[in-house]
Tab-separated table of C-alpha atoms in Angstrom:
chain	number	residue	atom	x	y	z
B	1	UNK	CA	-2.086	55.795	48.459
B	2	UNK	CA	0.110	53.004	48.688
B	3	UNK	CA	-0.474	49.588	46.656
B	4	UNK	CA	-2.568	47.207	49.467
B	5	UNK	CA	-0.829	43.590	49.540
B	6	UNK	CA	-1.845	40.906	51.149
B	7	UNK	CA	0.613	38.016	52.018
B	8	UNK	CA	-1.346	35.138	52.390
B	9	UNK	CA	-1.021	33.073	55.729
B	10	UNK	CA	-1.495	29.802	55.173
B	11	UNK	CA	0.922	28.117	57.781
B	12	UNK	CA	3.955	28.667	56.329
B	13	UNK	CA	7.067	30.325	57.534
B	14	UNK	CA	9.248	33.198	56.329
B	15	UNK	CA	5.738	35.558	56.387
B	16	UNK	CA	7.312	38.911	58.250
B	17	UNK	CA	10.430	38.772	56.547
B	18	UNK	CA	8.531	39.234	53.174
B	19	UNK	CA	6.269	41.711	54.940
B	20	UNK	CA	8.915	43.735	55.882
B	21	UNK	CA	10.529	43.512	52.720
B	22	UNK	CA	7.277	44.421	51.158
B	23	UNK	CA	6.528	47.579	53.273
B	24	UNK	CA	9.903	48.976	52.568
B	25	UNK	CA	9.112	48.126	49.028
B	26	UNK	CA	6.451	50.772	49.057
B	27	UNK	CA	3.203	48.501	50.129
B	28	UNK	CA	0.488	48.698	52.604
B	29	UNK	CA	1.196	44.889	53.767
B	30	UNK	CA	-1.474	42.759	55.884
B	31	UNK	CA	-0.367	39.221	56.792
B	32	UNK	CA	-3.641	37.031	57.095
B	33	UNK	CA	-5.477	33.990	56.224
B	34	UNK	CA	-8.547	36.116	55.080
B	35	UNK	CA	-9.487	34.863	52.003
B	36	UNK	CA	-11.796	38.074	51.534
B	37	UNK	CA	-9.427	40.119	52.345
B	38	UNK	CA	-7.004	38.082	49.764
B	39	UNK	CA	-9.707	38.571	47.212
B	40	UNK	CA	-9.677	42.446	47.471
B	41	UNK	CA	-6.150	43.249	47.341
B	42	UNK	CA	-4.637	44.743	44.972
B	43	UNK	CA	-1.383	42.114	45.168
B	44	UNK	CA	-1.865	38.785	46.536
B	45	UNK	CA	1.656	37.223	47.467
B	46	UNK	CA	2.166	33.299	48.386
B	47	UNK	CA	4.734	32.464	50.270
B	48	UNK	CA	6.243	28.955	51.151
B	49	UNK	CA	9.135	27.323	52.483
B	50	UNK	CA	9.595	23.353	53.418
B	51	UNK	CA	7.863	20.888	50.965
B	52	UNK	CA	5.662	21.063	47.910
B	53	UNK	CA	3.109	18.675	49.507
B	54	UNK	CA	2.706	20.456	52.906
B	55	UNK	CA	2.436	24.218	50.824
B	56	UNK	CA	-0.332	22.608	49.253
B	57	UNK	CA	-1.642	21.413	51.978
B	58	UNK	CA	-2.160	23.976	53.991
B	59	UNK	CA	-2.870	26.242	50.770
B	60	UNK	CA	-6.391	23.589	50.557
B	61	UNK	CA	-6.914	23.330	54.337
B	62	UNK	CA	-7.536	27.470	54.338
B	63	UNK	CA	-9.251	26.964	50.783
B	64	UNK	CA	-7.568	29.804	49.320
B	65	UNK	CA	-6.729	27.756	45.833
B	66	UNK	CA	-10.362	29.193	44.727
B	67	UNK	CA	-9.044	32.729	45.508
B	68	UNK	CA	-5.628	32.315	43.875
B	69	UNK	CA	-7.475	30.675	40.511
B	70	UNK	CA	-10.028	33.456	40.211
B	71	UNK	CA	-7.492	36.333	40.869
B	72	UNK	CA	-5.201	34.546	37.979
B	73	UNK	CA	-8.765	34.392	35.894
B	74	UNK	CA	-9.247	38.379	36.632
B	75	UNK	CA	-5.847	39.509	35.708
B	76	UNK	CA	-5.170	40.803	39.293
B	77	UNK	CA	-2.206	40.659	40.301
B	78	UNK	CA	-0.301	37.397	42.367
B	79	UNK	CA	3.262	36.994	42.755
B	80	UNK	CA	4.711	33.460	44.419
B	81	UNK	CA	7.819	32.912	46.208
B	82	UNK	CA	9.827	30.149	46.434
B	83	UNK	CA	7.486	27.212	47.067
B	84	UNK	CA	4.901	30.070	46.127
B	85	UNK	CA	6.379	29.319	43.011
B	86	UNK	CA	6.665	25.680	42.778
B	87	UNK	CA	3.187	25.410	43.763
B	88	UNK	CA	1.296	27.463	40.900
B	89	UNK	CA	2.741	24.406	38.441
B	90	UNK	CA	0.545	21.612	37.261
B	91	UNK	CA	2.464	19.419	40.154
B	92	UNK	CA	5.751	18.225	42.315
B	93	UNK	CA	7.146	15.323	42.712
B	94	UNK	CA	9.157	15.255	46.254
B	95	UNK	CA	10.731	11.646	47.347
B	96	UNK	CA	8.880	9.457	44.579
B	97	UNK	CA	5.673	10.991	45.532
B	98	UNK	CA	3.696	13.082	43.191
B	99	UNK	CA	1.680	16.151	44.559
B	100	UNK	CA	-0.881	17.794	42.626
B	101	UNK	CA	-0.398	21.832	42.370
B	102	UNK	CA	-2.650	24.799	41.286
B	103	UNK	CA	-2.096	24.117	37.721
B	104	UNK	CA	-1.799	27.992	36.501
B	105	UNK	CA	1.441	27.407	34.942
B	106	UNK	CA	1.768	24.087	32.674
B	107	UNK	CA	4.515	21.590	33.650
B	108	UNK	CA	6.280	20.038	37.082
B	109	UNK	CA	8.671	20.748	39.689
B	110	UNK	CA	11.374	18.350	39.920
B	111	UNK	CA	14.298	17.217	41.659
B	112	UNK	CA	17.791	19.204	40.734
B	113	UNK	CA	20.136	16.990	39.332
B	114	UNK	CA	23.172	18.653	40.663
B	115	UNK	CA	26.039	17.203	42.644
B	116	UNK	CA	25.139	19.580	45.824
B	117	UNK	CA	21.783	19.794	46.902
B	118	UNK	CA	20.260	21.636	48.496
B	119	UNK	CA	21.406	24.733	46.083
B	120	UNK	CA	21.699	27.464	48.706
B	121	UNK	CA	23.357	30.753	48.141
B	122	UNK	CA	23.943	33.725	45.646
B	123	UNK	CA	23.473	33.195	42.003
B	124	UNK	CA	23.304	34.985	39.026
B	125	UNK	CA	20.914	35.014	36.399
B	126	UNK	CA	19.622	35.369	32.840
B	127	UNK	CA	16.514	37.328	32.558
B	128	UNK	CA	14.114	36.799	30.149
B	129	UNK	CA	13.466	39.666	27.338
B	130	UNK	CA	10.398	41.858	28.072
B	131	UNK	CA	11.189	41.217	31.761
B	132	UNK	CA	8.955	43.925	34.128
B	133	UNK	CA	10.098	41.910	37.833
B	134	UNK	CA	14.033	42.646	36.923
B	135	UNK	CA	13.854	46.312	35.346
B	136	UNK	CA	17.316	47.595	36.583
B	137	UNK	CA	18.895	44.594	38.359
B	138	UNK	CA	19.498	42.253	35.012
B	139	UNK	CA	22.657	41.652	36.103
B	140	UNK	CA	22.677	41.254	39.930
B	141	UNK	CA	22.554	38.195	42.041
B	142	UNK	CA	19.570	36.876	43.895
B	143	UNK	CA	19.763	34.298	47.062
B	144	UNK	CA	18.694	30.986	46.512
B	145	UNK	CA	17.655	28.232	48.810
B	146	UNK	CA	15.963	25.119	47.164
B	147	UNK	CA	16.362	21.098	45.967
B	148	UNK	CA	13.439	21.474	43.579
B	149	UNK	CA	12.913	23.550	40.602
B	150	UNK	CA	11.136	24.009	37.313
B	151	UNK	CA	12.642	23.644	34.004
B	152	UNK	CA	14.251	26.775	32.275
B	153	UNK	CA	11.921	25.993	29.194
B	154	UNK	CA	8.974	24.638	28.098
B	155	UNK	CA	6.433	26.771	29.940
B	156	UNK	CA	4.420	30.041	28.815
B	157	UNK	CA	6.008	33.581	29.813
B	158	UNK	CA	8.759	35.331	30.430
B	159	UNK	CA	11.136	32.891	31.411
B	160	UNK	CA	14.124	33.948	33.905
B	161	UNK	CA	16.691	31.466	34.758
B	162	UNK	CA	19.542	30.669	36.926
B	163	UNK	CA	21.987	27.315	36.781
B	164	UNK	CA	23.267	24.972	39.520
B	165	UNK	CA	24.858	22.798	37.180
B	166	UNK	CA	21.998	22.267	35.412
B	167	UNK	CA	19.613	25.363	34.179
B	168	UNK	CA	15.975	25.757	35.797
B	169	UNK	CA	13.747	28.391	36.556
B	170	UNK	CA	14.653	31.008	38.272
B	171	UNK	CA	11.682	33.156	37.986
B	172	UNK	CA	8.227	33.855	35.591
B	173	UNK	CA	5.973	36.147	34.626
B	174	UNK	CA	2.455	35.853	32.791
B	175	UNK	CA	-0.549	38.214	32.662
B	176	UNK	CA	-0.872	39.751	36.216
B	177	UNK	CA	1.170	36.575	37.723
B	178	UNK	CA	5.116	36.712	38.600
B	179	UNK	CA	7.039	34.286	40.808
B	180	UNK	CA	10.624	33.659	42.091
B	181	UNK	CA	12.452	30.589	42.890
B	182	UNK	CA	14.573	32.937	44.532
B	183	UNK	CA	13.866	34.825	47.678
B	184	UNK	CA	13.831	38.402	46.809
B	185	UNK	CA	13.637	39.319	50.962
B	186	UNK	CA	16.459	37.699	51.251
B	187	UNK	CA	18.507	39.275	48.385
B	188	UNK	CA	19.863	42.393	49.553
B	189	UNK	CA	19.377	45.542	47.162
B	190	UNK	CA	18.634	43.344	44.238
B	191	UNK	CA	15.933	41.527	46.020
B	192	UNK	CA	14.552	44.794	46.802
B	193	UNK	CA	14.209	46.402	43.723
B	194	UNK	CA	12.442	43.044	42.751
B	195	UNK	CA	9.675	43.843	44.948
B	196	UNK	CA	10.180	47.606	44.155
B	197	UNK	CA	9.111	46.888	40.162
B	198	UNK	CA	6.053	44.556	41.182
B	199	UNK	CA	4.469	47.185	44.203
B	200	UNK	CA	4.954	49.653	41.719
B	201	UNK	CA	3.461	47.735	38.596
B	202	UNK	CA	-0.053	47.748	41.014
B	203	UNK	CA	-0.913	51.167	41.529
């Protein structure tokens, strides 16, 4: 039977993209806000595009930060995107205003210091040793689309990172967690192996 995966529905956008990306991936994908289903899957991905604050937000309004914290606590697994990422660190800090985020990875998500922003477009990284997410695609490219970003250091995991004049985070993985700056359905054959290596780390 194939891996079940909820992608949580929250209000943000990008949600069939990643579900389509997902089925071909090899997963039995359900886009919903049930937070019972959520609980029960055996993946939980969450997405996010737009701001840091309004992820949160309508990651509280649907109450599904309990669900996220106790699949982290269980070891089951959860795998962010984007500002699915951004929002599993301690907090983000988006036009001099700091937002408060889920906390399971230590640390903030800042501002790029780069002379273009928004960094959008292909980009190659450098994945981190003991890597599971990037099995066969360490040397591809990934598309990117963001101003913010964690740092390329200083936090628990395997750390994958990418630079845009500066180096950040590109992607991490801890336990039963894994996230991507990057957009992995937007990233061609690369992308898709991404999601490939984490459907098949769930059966």
């Amino acid at each position: 039977m194939s891996p079940r995966v909820v992608v949580l529905d929250y209000g943000s956008g990008n949600l069939r993209s990643a579900e389509r990306a997902l089925e071909r991936a090899g997963a039995d994908v359900t886009v919903t806000p049930d937070l019972a289903a959520a609980a029960e899957a055996d993946g939980l991905v969450v997405p996010g595009v737009g701001a840091f604050a309004a992820v949160m937000a309508g990651i509280e309004k649907l109450g599904a930060q309990e669900v996220i914290h106790a699949r982290v606590a269980d070891s089951r697994p959860v795998l962010g995107i984007c500002v699915g990422m951004q929002v599993l660190f301690d907090y983000g800090v988006e036009h001099g205003v700091r937002t408060h985020g889920l906390g399971v990875f230590a640390g903030g998500v800042t501002r790029l210091t780069a002379r273009r922003i928004p960094h959008m477009g292909w980009n190659t990284i450098d994945v981190g040793a003991g890597s599971q997410l990037f099995r066969g695609v360490e040397d591809e490219r990934f598309y990117f689309v963001h101003s913010y970003a964690a740092p390329a250091s200083g936090v628990d995991g395997v750390l994958t990172t990418a630079t845009h004049d500066e180096p950040f985070l590109a992607a991490i993985e801890r336990d039963a967690v894994a996230a991507t700056q990057f957009h992995p359905e937007k990233s061609g054959d690369a992308g898709a192996a991404v999601l490939a290596n984490w459907v098949r780390a769930l059966s």
